[in-house]
Short mmCIF file of C-alpha atoms in Angstrom, two decimals:
data_model
loop_
_atom_site.label_atom_id
_atom_site.label_comp_id
_atom_site.label_asym_id
_atom_site.label_seq_id
_atom_site.Cartn_x
_atom_site.Cartn_y
_atom_site.Cartn_z
CA MET A 1 84.60 106.54 107.25
CA PHE A 2 88.09 106.03 108.45
CA VAL A 3 90.19 103.88 110.84
CA ILE A 4 93.28 105.05 112.63
CA MET A 5 95.80 102.53 113.90
CA SER A 6 99.29 103.23 115.43
CA PHE A 7 102.37 101.07 115.75
CA LEU A 8 105.73 102.13 117.02
CA SER A 9 105.81 105.89 116.36
CA VAL A 10 104.04 105.74 113.04
CA SER A 11 100.38 106.75 112.72
CA VAL A 12 98.55 105.02 109.85
CA GLN A 13 95.16 106.12 108.71
CA VAL A 14 92.94 104.43 106.09
CA VAL A 15 90.46 106.94 104.72
CA GLY A 16 87.39 106.43 102.57
CA GLN A 17 84.19 108.48 102.84
CA THR A 18 81.22 108.51 105.28
CA GLU A 19 78.47 108.58 102.57
CA PRO A 20 77.67 105.40 100.58
CA VAL A 21 79.07 105.20 97.12
CA VAL A 22 76.21 105.38 94.63
CA ALA A 23 76.57 103.78 91.17
CA THR A 24 74.34 103.40 88.15
CA VAL A 25 74.15 100.14 86.33
CA GLY A 26 76.50 100.23 83.32
CA ASP A 27 78.63 103.07 84.55
CA ASP A 28 82.07 103.14 86.20
CA VAL A 29 82.50 103.88 89.81
CA ILE A 30 85.47 104.54 92.09
CA LEU A 31 85.65 103.00 95.61
CA PRO A 32 87.84 105.42 97.68
CA CYS A 33 90.63 104.14 99.91
CA THR A 34 93.66 106.19 100.88
CA LEU A 35 96.60 105.28 103.16
CA ARG A 36 97.77 108.28 105.12
CA THR A 37 100.81 108.01 107.35
CA SER A 38 103.07 110.24 109.35
CA SER A 39 106.16 108.47 108.14
CA SER A 40 107.75 108.02 104.81
CA THR A 41 108.71 104.48 105.71
CA VAL A 42 105.21 103.27 104.90
CA ASN A 43 105.08 103.06 101.12
CA ALA A 44 101.83 102.11 99.44
CA VAL A 45 103.73 100.96 96.34
CA GLU A 46 105.47 98.28 98.48
CA GLU A 47 102.22 97.27 100.25
CA SER A 48 99.91 94.51 99.35
CA VAL A 49 96.40 95.70 98.81
CA GLU A 50 93.33 93.41 98.89
CA TRP A 51 89.89 94.58 97.87
CA GLN A 52 87.33 91.97 99.03
CA ARG A 53 83.73 91.22 99.47
CA LEU A 54 83.43 88.85 102.40
CA ASP A 55 79.89 87.65 101.34
CA LEU A 56 81.22 86.16 98.12
CA GLN A 57 83.22 82.98 97.44
CA PRO A 58 85.87 83.54 96.35
CA LYS A 59 85.95 86.91 98.22
CA GLU A 60 88.80 88.57 96.21
CA VAL A 61 87.63 91.52 94.13
CA HIS A 62 91.15 92.87 93.29
CA LEU A 63 94.65 92.02 94.55
CA TYR A 64 97.76 94.06 94.25
CA ARG A 65 101.00 92.61 95.44
CA ASN A 66 104.71 92.54 94.48
CA LEU A 67 104.27 95.86 92.54
CA ASP A 68 101.67 94.40 90.25
CA ASP A 69 98.05 93.15 90.02
CA TYR A 70 97.58 89.59 91.03
CA ASN A 71 94.15 88.44 90.14
CA ASP A 72 94.44 84.71 89.72
CA ASP A 73 92.07 84.10 92.60
CA GLN A 74 89.64 86.99 91.67
CA ASN A 75 85.93 86.33 91.85
CA PRO A 76 84.88 85.62 88.23
CA SER A 77 82.06 88.27 88.34
CA TYR A 78 84.78 90.98 88.55
CA ARG A 79 87.09 89.65 85.82
CA GLY A 80 88.28 92.47 83.60
CA ARG A 81 86.33 95.09 85.50
CA THR A 82 88.72 96.19 88.32
CA SER A 83 91.90 98.33 88.45
CA LEU A 84 93.88 100.52 90.74
CA PHE A 85 95.27 103.94 89.81
CA LYS A 86 98.88 102.81 89.37
CA GLY A 87 100.15 106.40 89.05
CA GLU A 88 98.49 107.34 92.32
CA ILE A 89 99.69 104.38 94.42
CA LYS A 90 102.95 106.20 95.19
CA ASN A 91 100.76 108.89 96.70
CA VAL A 92 99.25 106.23 98.94
CA SER A 93 95.93 106.12 97.09
CA VAL A 94 94.74 102.58 96.62
CA SER A 95 91.16 103.43 95.41
CA LEU A 96 89.53 100.82 93.22
CA LYS A 97 87.95 101.53 89.84
CA LEU A 98 85.03 99.22 89.04
CA THR A 99 83.76 99.41 85.48
CA ARG A 100 80.45 98.35 83.92
CA VAL A 101 78.65 98.24 87.21
CA GLN A 102 76.20 95.35 87.68
CA LEU A 103 73.22 94.97 90.06
CA SER A 104 75.12 92.15 91.73
CA ASP A 105 77.91 94.56 92.66
CA ALA A 106 75.89 96.04 95.49
CA GLY A 107 77.41 95.20 98.84
CA ASN A 108 80.09 95.84 101.36
CA TYR A 109 83.66 96.06 100.18
CA THR A 110 86.85 95.79 102.28
CA CYS A 111 90.03 97.69 101.55
CA PHE A 112 92.67 95.61 103.38
CA ILE A 113 96.41 96.26 103.77
CA PRO A 114 97.62 92.90 105.20
CA THR A 115 101.26 93.80 105.57
CA LEU A 116 100.67 96.52 108.20
CA LYS A 117 101.49 95.33 111.75
CA THR A 118 97.98 96.24 112.70
CA THR A 119 95.14 95.27 110.45
CA VAL A 120 93.13 98.14 109.09
CA GLN A 121 90.06 97.78 107.01
CA LEU A 122 87.55 100.04 105.30
CA ILE A 123 83.98 99.09 104.46
CA VAL A 124 82.32 100.80 101.53
CA ASP A 125 78.65 100.44 100.70
CA ILE A 126 77.53 100.56 97.05
CA HIS A 127 73.89 101.40 96.47
CA ILE A 128 73.00 100.96 92.79
CA CYS A 129 70.47 102.98 90.98
CA GLU A 130 69.16 101.02 87.99
CA GLY A 131 67.59 102.64 85.02
CA ALA A 132 65.39 105.79 84.84
CA VAL A 133 62.48 106.99 86.92
CA SER A 134 59.18 105.50 85.88
CA GLN A 135 56.23 107.65 84.97
CA PRO A 136 54.49 108.68 88.29
CA ASP A 137 50.79 107.99 88.74
CA VAL A 138 48.59 110.94 89.96
CA SER A 139 45.14 110.50 91.32
CA MET A 140 42.57 112.43 93.32
CA VAL A 141 42.07 110.94 96.85
CA GLY A 142 40.00 113.49 98.72
CA ILE A 143 37.90 116.68 98.67
CA ASP A 144 37.15 119.03 101.62
CA TYR A 145 36.88 122.70 102.40
CA THR A 146 40.56 123.23 102.20
CA GLY A 147 40.88 121.95 98.57
CA VAL A 148 41.32 118.85 96.50
CA VAL A 149 43.85 116.25 97.69
CA LEU A 150 46.12 114.71 95.06
CA GLU A 151 48.34 111.62 95.38
CA CYS A 152 51.39 110.90 93.35
CA LYS A 153 53.07 107.45 93.41
CA ALA A 154 56.19 106.12 91.74
CA GLY A 155 57.65 102.59 92.25
CA GLY A 156 60.24 100.07 91.38
CA LEU A 157 63.23 102.45 92.11
CA MET A 158 66.63 101.36 93.36
CA CYS A 159 67.38 104.74 94.94
CA ILE A 160 65.04 107.07 96.81
CA PRO A 161 64.00 109.96 94.44
CA GLU A 162 62.91 113.54 95.29
CA MET A 163 59.24 114.32 94.75
CA THR A 164 57.84 117.83 94.30
CA TRP A 165 54.48 119.36 93.31
CA ARG A 166 54.13 122.38 91.02
CA ASP A 167 51.42 124.52 89.69
CA SER A 168 50.96 125.54 85.99
CA ASP A 169 53.48 128.36 86.47
CA GLY A 170 56.19 126.03 87.76
CA ASN A 171 55.85 127.22 91.41
CA ILE A 172 56.54 124.54 94.02
CA LEU A 173 53.53 123.68 96.17
CA PRO A 174 53.85 122.66 99.84
CA ALA A 175 53.32 118.93 100.16
CA ASP A 176 50.93 117.54 102.87
CA GLY A 177 53.80 116.10 104.96
CA PRO A 178 56.93 114.28 103.98
CA THR A 179 57.17 111.78 101.14
CA GLU A 180 56.16 108.21 102.19
CA ILE A 181 58.72 105.58 101.37
CA GLU A 182 58.35 101.86 101.46
CA THR A 183 59.95 98.85 99.79
CA ASN A 184 58.47 95.92 97.82
CA SER A 185 59.46 92.33 97.93
CA GLU A 186 62.38 92.86 95.63
CA GLY A 187 63.81 95.58 97.83
CA ARG A 188 62.90 98.38 95.44
CA TYR A 189 61.52 101.70 96.70
CA ILE A 190 57.96 102.90 96.37
CA VAL A 191 57.40 106.57 97.10
CA ARG A 192 54.06 108.31 97.61
CA GLY A 193 53.31 111.94 98.19
CA HIS A 194 50.18 114.12 98.76
CA VAL A 195 49.25 117.78 98.18
CA THR A 196 46.11 119.78 98.78
CA VAL A 197 45.47 122.21 95.95
CA GLN A 198 43.13 125.19 95.61
CA ARG A 199 41.46 126.58 92.48
CA THR A 200 43.78 128.32 89.98
CA ASP A 201 43.28 129.82 86.50
CA ASN A 202 43.54 126.45 84.77
CA ASN A 203 43.52 123.95 87.75
CA THR A 204 46.51 122.16 86.24
CA PHE A 205 49.14 120.53 88.63
CA THR A 206 52.29 118.56 88.12
CA CYS A 207 54.05 115.81 90.14
CA ARG A 208 57.72 115.76 89.42
CA VAL A 209 60.06 112.88 90.44
CA LEU A 210 63.79 113.44 90.25
CA GLN A 211 66.41 110.60 90.69
CA GLN A 212 69.40 112.74 91.43
CA GLN A 213 71.96 110.02 91.17
CA ILE A 214 71.38 109.58 87.44
CA ASN A 215 69.99 113.09 86.79
CA HIS A 216 66.75 111.86 85.37
CA THR A 217 63.21 113.49 85.84
CA MET A 218 59.78 112.20 85.02
CA GLU A 219 56.58 114.13 85.60
CA THR A 220 52.83 113.70 85.31
CA GLU A 221 50.45 116.55 84.76
CA THR A 222 46.78 116.41 85.98
CA HIS A 223 43.79 118.65 85.55
CA VAL A 224 41.29 119.04 88.31
CA LYS A 225 37.73 119.88 87.29
CA GLY A 226 36.56 123.25 88.64
CA GLU A 227 33.28 121.87 90.01
CA LEU A 228 35.23 119.63 92.42
CA PHE A 229 36.49 122.52 94.48
CA PHE A 230 34.54 123.26 97.63
CA ASP A 231 34.04 126.95 96.82
CA THR A 232 31.83 125.92 93.94
CA PHE A 233 29.21 125.04 96.46
CA ILE A 234 29.32 128.24 98.39
#
């Protein structure tokens, strides 16, 4: 995401990124914000920089002014957890480092340069993935002439995971349509997927759930009794 504003003959561009910033509880994360300009007269070192969350009171996440941090009015929940990259400010990078990410850090952040003649702001979304993937549940939900239908379900997730089905040799099996996604009352994701399997040498199948943001995988293996396959009755 970026906003371009012009005043006089100077073009000022505040640049972030189009994709949401994804963080894991307990880790550190960088919120990108860069000031790009066509003129050397705009110096980020001399600018005031305000990182804010407008849904909080006080709204200040991190303030930089007069060549130094100024966090007297900082929201207490961010105390001691924010910093700018001082060595990069001269290169017009005013990205914010947020350490020890908490669940309450999720929200929209504003990177604000108030001393510019035209106000430019950048909104950054943080989606937080908390903890590891839970053990998926696998059950049999149907039988017909095409095979046995299995269902895999995983819940309580802060970020949408990737679900795949595999046979005993590790080959990926085609799912019966896209993974179904819903949210519970706490806003956590519940994912559910289906696959129709045919008889194999050992009739063993695995549902694998990968949460890419924290590089964590959980899987559940299930065995289907041979007599459940339709060809048994032919």
